[in-house]
């Protein structure tokens, strides 16, 4: 699995995926492409979802906020990554079990099925499955005024640090 950083991550070295050293991480950004993709993002959660396109510089550009059950059609390109965040908590959401969505070519499968007309493929935005520890950290962090308040909690130091350094 590739490790990515986004240009506007507050602390790229504190990136959640610490499996690979920072030098092996690559900047996640849009690339030039002429290969079209037509997507309909469907919010399959009970939360409002912010939909972001990652620009050519790797910065997040908010496209819309989807209410629960609503959808958004977009004409994009296969080399343009998209990410999704809970509008209130900024928690990561996923499409196809992936944090970063890369659109597929609009004519994928045309060789097998014959000629096809362009249509928007529905992709469902869902809440990922979190470990109990990760979910507890999210809940505790959401109750703090500022992240540094975690250091005032009467809990083990490792948990205080995890809560304070939690990145969405």
PDB file of C-alpha atoms in Angstrom:
ATOM      1  CA  UNK A   1       0.000   0.000   0.000  1.00  0.00           C
ATOM      2  CA  UNK A   2       1.371   3.403  -0.947  1.00  0.00           C
ATOM      3  CA  UNK A   3       1.764   6.063   1.717  1.00  0.00           C
ATOM      4  CA  UNK A   4       0.668   9.512   0.693  1.00  0.00           C
ATOM      5  CA  UNK A   5       0.881  12.982   2.124  1.00  0.00           C
ATOM      6  CA  UNK A   6      -1.259  15.918   1.093  1.00  0.00           C
ATOM      7  CA  UNK A   7       0.285  19.333   0.639  1.00  0.00           C
ATOM      8  CA  UNK A   8      -2.044  20.871   3.205  1.00  0.00           C
ATOM      9  CA  UNK A   9      -1.609  18.234   5.910  1.00  0.00           C
ATOM     10  CA  UNK A  10      -0.854  20.186   9.071  1.00  0.00           C
ATOM     11  CA  UNK A  11       2.104  17.973   9.969  1.00  0.00           C
ATOM     12  CA  UNK A  12       3.089  15.684   7.073  1.00  0.00           C
ATOM     13  CA  UNK A  13       5.663  13.865   9.237  1.00  0.00           C
ATOM     14  CA  UNK A  14       2.922  12.989  11.696  1.00  0.00           C
ATOM     15  CA  UNK A  15       0.913  11.316   8.901  1.00  0.00           C
ATOM     16  CA  UNK A  16      -1.295   8.558  10.205  1.00  0.00           C
ATOM     17  CA  UNK A  17       0.293   5.871   8.023  1.00  0.00           C
ATOM     18  CA  UNK A  18       3.664   5.633   9.743  1.00  0.00           C
ATOM     19  CA  UNK A  19       4.541   2.266   8.256  1.00  0.00           C
ATOM     20  CA  UNK A  20       6.734   3.820   5.577  1.00  0.00           C
ATOM     21  CA  UNK A  21       9.370   6.460   6.297  1.00  0.00           C
ATOM     22  CA  UNK A  22       8.536   9.982   5.133  1.00  0.00           C
ATOM     23  CA  UNK A  23      11.071   9.785   2.289  1.00  0.00           C
ATOM     24  CA  UNK A  24       9.030   6.937   0.746  1.00  0.00           C
ATOM     25  CA  UNK A  25       5.771   8.864   0.974  1.00  0.00           C
ATOM     26  CA  UNK A  26       4.730  10.707  -2.136  1.00  0.00           C
ATOM     27  CA  UNK A  27       2.671  13.813  -2.558  1.00  0.00           C
ATOM     28  CA  UNK A  28      -0.901  12.949  -3.383  1.00  0.00           C
ATOM     29  CA  UNK A  29      -2.106  15.281  -6.132  1.00  0.00           C
ATOM     30  CA  UNK A  30      -3.937  15.413  -9.440  1.00  0.00           C
ATOM     31  CA  UNK A  31      -1.991  14.586 -12.576  1.00  0.00           C
ATOM     32  CA  UNK A  32      -2.685  15.732 -16.126  1.00  0.00           C
ATOM     33  CA  UNK A  33      -5.061  13.384 -17.893  1.00  0.00           C
ATOM     34  CA  UNK A  34      -7.389  13.306 -20.858  1.00  0.00           C
ATOM     35  CA  UNK A  35      -9.170  10.176 -19.656  1.00  0.00           C
ATOM     36  CA  UNK A  36     -12.639  11.225 -18.489  1.00  0.00           C
ATOM     37  CA  UNK A  37     -14.607   9.774 -15.619  1.00  0.00           C
ATOM     38  CA  UNK A  38     -18.209  10.487 -14.633  1.00  0.00           C
ATOM     39  CA  UNK A  39     -18.993   9.873 -10.978  1.00  0.00           C
ATOM     40  CA  UNK A  40     -21.962  10.286  -8.671  1.00  0.00           C
ATOM     41  CA  UNK A  41     -20.839  10.423  -5.022  1.00  0.00           C
ATOM     42  CA  UNK A  42     -23.604   9.140  -2.750  1.00  0.00           C
ATOM     43  CA  UNK A  43     -23.486   9.915   0.968  1.00  0.00           C
ATOM     44  CA  UNK A  44     -24.378   6.578   2.531  1.00  0.00           C
ATOM     45  CA  UNK A  45     -23.849   7.853   6.098  1.00  0.00           C
ATOM     46  CA  UNK A  46     -25.931   9.703   8.680  1.00  0.00           C
ATOM     47  CA  UNK A  47     -23.340  12.515   8.688  1.00  0.00           C
ATOM     48  CA  UNK A  48     -22.804  15.542   6.484  1.00  0.00           C
ATOM     49  CA  UNK A  49     -19.807  14.883   4.236  1.00  0.00           C
ATOM     50  CA  UNK A  50     -17.321  17.373   2.778  1.00  0.00           C
ATOM     51  CA  UNK A  51     -16.134  16.311  -0.698  1.00  0.00           C
ATOM     52  CA  UNK A  52     -12.624  17.434  -1.670  1.00  0.00           C
ATOM     53  CA  UNK A  53     -10.682  17.263  -4.925  1.00  0.00           C
ATOM     54  CA  UNK A  54      -6.900  17.208  -4.533  1.00  0.00           C
ATOM     55  CA  UNK A  55      -5.435  19.867  -6.838  1.00  0.00           C
ATOM     56  CA  UNK A  56      -2.347  19.665  -9.023  1.00  0.00           C
ATOM     57  CA  UNK A  57      -0.400  21.089  -6.065  1.00  0.00           C
ATOM     58  CA  UNK A  58      -1.844  18.498  -3.664  1.00  0.00           C
ATOM     59  CA  UNK A  59      -4.113  20.936  -1.825  1.00  0.00           C
ATOM     60  CA  UNK A  60      -7.681  20.143  -0.856  1.00  0.00           C
ATOM     61  CA  UNK A  61     -10.347  22.006  -2.809  1.00  0.00           C
ATOM     62  CA  UNK A  62     -13.794  21.610  -1.308  1.00  0.00           C
ATOM     63  CA  UNK A  63     -16.442  20.910  -3.926  1.00  0.00           C
ATOM     64  CA  UNK A  64     -19.545  20.420  -1.837  1.00  0.00           C
ATOM     65  CA  UNK A  65     -21.041  19.245   1.423  1.00  0.00           C
ATOM     66  CA  UNK A  66     -23.429  16.328   1.082  1.00  0.00           C
ATOM     67  CA  UNK A  67     -26.292  15.909   3.537  1.00  0.00           C
ATOM     68  CA  UNK A  68     -27.057  12.342   4.647  1.00  0.00           C
ATOM     69  CA  UNK A  69     -28.524  10.363   1.748  1.00  0.00           C
ATOM     70  CA  UNK A  70     -27.781  13.017  -0.866  1.00  0.00           C
ATOM     71  CA  UNK A  71     -25.560  12.731  -3.939  1.00  0.00           C
ATOM     72  CA  UNK A  72     -23.354  14.872  -6.177  1.00  0.00           C
ATOM     73  CA  UNK A  73     -22.516  14.297  -9.848  1.00  0.00           C
ATOM     74  CA  UNK A  74     -19.060  15.269 -11.045  1.00  0.00           C
ATOM     75  CA  UNK A  75     -17.235  15.060 -14.356  1.00  0.00           C
ATOM     76  CA  UNK A  76     -13.598  14.397 -13.534  1.00  0.00           C
ATOM     77  CA  UNK A  77     -10.504  12.553 -14.740  1.00  0.00           C
ATOM     78  CA  UNK A  78      -8.967   9.219 -13.769  1.00  0.00           C
ATOM     79  CA  UNK A  79      -5.828  10.856 -12.376  1.00  0.00           C
ATOM     80  CA  UNK A  80      -7.746  13.196 -10.046  1.00  0.00           C
ATOM     81  CA  UNK A  81      -7.928  11.904  -6.455  1.00  0.00           C
ATOM     82  CA  UNK A  82     -10.865  12.689  -4.166  1.00  0.00           C
ATOM     83  CA  UNK A  83     -11.153  12.498  -0.374  1.00  0.00           C
ATOM     84  CA  UNK A  84     -14.101  12.708   1.999  1.00  0.00           C
ATOM     85  CA  UNK A  85     -14.388  14.057   5.540  1.00  0.00           C
ATOM     86  CA  UNK A  86     -17.115  14.265   8.139  1.00  0.00           C
ATOM     87  CA  UNK A  87     -18.182  17.931   7.886  1.00  0.00           C
ATOM     88  CA  UNK A  88     -18.367  18.332  11.673  1.00  0.00           C
ATOM     89  CA  UNK A  89     -15.565  16.172  13.095  1.00  0.00           C
ATOM     90  CA  UNK A  90     -13.310  16.052   9.984  1.00  0.00           C
ATOM     91  CA  UNK A  91     -13.010  12.276  10.469  1.00  0.00           C
ATOM     92  CA  UNK A  92     -11.936  10.333   7.386  1.00  0.00           C
ATOM     93  CA  UNK A  93     -14.610   8.613   5.334  1.00  0.00           C
ATOM     94  CA  UNK A  94     -14.074   6.083   2.559  1.00  0.00           C
ATOM     95  CA  UNK A  95     -15.223   4.970  -0.883  1.00  0.00           C
ATOM     96  CA  UNK A  96     -14.625   1.323  -1.847  1.00  0.00           C
ATOM     97  CA  UNK A  97     -12.856   0.853   1.517  1.00  0.00           C
ATOM     98  CA  UNK A  98     -10.207   3.388   0.452  1.00  0.00           C
ATOM     99  CA  UNK A  99      -9.525   6.785   1.992  1.00  0.00           C
ATOM    100  CA  UNK A 100      -8.506   8.184  -1.391  1.00  0.00           C
ATOM    101  CA  UNK A 101     -10.810   7.630  -4.360  1.00  0.00           C
ATOM    102  CA  UNK A 102      -9.282   7.443  -7.831  1.00  0.00           C
ATOM    103  CA  UNK A 103     -11.959   7.556 -10.558  1.00  0.00           C
ATOM    104  CA  UNK A 104     -12.102   4.822 -13.162  1.00  0.00           C
ATOM    105  CA  UNK A 105     -12.299   5.497 -16.906  1.00  0.00           C
ATOM    106  CA  UNK A 106     -15.853   6.140 -18.049  1.00  0.00           C
ATOM    107  CA  UNK A 107     -15.572   3.430 -20.725  1.00  0.00           C
ATOM    108  CA  UNK A 108     -14.088   0.748 -18.479  1.00  0.00           C
ATOM    109  CA  UNK A 109     -15.409  -2.604 -19.644  1.00  0.00           C
ATOM    110  CA  UNK A 110     -16.409  -1.304 -23.068  1.00  0.00           C
ATOM    111  CA  UNK A 111     -14.217  -3.908 -24.790  1.00  0.00           C
ATOM    112  CA  UNK A 112     -16.144  -6.664 -23.064  1.00  0.00           C
ATOM    113  CA  UNK A 113     -19.650  -5.239 -23.260  1.00  0.00           C
ATOM    114  CA  UNK A 114     -19.374  -3.408 -26.563  1.00  0.00           C
ATOM    115  CA  UNK A 115     -20.087   0.285 -27.110  1.00  0.00           C
ATOM    116  CA  UNK A 116     -21.303   2.142 -24.025  1.00  0.00           C
ATOM    117  CA  UNK A 117     -22.715   5.608 -23.446  1.00  0.00           C
ATOM    118  CA  UNK A 118     -21.089   7.805 -20.797  1.00  0.00           C
ATOM    119  CA  UNK A 119     -22.959   7.685 -17.514  1.00  0.00           C
ATOM    120  CA  UNK A 120     -22.241   8.637 -13.927  1.00  0.00           C
ATOM    121  CA  UNK A 121     -21.115   5.647 -11.865  1.00  0.00           C
ATOM    122  CA  UNK A 122     -22.432   5.749  -8.294  1.00  0.00           C
ATOM    123  CA  UNK A 123     -19.774   5.478  -5.590  1.00  0.00           C
ATOM    124  CA  UNK A 124     -20.919   5.198  -1.972  1.00  0.00           C
ATOM    125  CA  UNK A 125     -19.265   7.237   0.768  1.00  0.00           C
ATOM    126  CA  UNK A 126     -19.292   5.276   4.026  1.00  0.00           C
ATOM    127  CA  UNK A 127     -17.798   5.346   7.505  1.00  0.00           C
ATOM    128  CA  UNK A 128     -14.721   3.114   7.773  1.00  0.00           C
ATOM    129  CA  UNK A 129     -14.458   0.384  10.363  1.00  0.00           C
ATOM    130  CA  UNK A 130     -12.362   1.748  13.232  1.00  0.00           C
ATOM    131  CA  UNK A 131     -10.620  -0.179  15.962  1.00  0.00           C
ATOM    132  CA  UNK A 132     -12.120   0.335  19.408  1.00  0.00           C
ATOM    133  CA  UNK A 133      -9.044   2.338  20.433  1.00  0.00           C
ATOM    134  CA  UNK A 134      -9.229   4.630  17.381  1.00  0.00           C
ATOM    135  CA  UNK A 135     -12.947   5.257  17.875  1.00  0.00           C
ATOM    136  CA  UNK A 136     -12.448   5.992  21.590  1.00  0.00           C
ATOM    137  CA  UNK A 137      -9.676   8.464  20.717  1.00  0.00           C
ATOM    138  CA  UNK A 138     -12.003  10.189  18.226  1.00  0.00           C
ATOM    139  CA  UNK A 139     -14.785  10.501  20.798  1.00  0.00           C
ATOM    140  CA  UNK A 140     -12.535  11.813  23.573  1.00  0.00           C
ATOM    141  CA  UNK A 141     -10.819  14.237  21.183  1.00  0.00           C
ATOM    142  CA  UNK A 142     -14.191  15.591  20.018  1.00  0.00           C
ATOM    143  CA  UNK A 143     -14.999  16.543  23.627  1.00  0.00           C
ATOM    144  CA  UNK A 144     -11.849  18.635  24.109  1.00  0.00           C
ATOM    145  CA  UNK A 145     -11.749  22.389  23.481  1.00  0.00           C
ATOM    146  CA  UNK A 146      -8.162  22.191  22.213  1.00  0.00           C
ATOM    147  CA  UNK A 147      -5.973  19.129  21.517  1.00  0.00           C
ATOM    148  CA  UNK A 148      -3.534  20.083  24.286  1.00  0.00           C
ATOM    149  CA  UNK A 149      -6.301  19.489  26.861  1.00  0.00           C
ATOM    150  CA  UNK A 150      -5.597  15.770  26.380  1.00  0.00           C
ATOM    151  CA  UNK A 151      -2.452  16.196  28.484  1.00  0.00           C
ATOM    152  CA  UNK A 152      -4.653  17.189  31.449  1.00  0.00           C
ATOM    153  CA  UNK A 153      -6.567  13.889  31.427  1.00  0.00           C
ATOM    154  CA  UNK A 154      -5.927  11.320  34.146  1.00  0.00           C
ATOM    155  CA  UNK A 155      -5.126   8.467  31.758  1.00  0.00           C
ATOM    156  CA  UNK A 156      -1.909   6.708  30.670  1.00  0.00           C
ATOM    157  CA  UNK A 157       0.611   8.979  28.919  1.00  0.00           C
ATOM    158  CA  UNK A 158       0.485   6.951  25.692  1.00  0.00           C
ATOM    159  CA  UNK A 159      -3.261   7.584  25.401  1.00  0.00           C
ATOM    160  CA  UNK A 160      -2.884  11.297  26.246  1.00  0.00           C
ATOM    161  CA  UNK A 161      -0.327  11.604  23.456  1.00  0.00           C
ATOM    162  CA  UNK A 162      -2.471   9.617  21.001  1.00  0.00           C
ATOM    163  CA  UNK A 163      -5.479  11.851  21.710  1.00  0.00           C
ATOM    164  CA  UNK A 164      -3.492  15.080  21.491  1.00  0.00           C
ATOM    165  CA  UNK A 165      -1.747  14.079  18.248  1.00  0.00           C
ATOM    166  CA  UNK A 166      -4.815  12.537  16.609  1.00  0.00           C
ATOM    167  CA  UNK A 167      -5.125  13.790  13.038  1.00  0.00           C
ATOM    168  CA  UNK A 168      -8.260  13.519  10.994  1.00  0.00           C
TER     169      UNK A 168
END
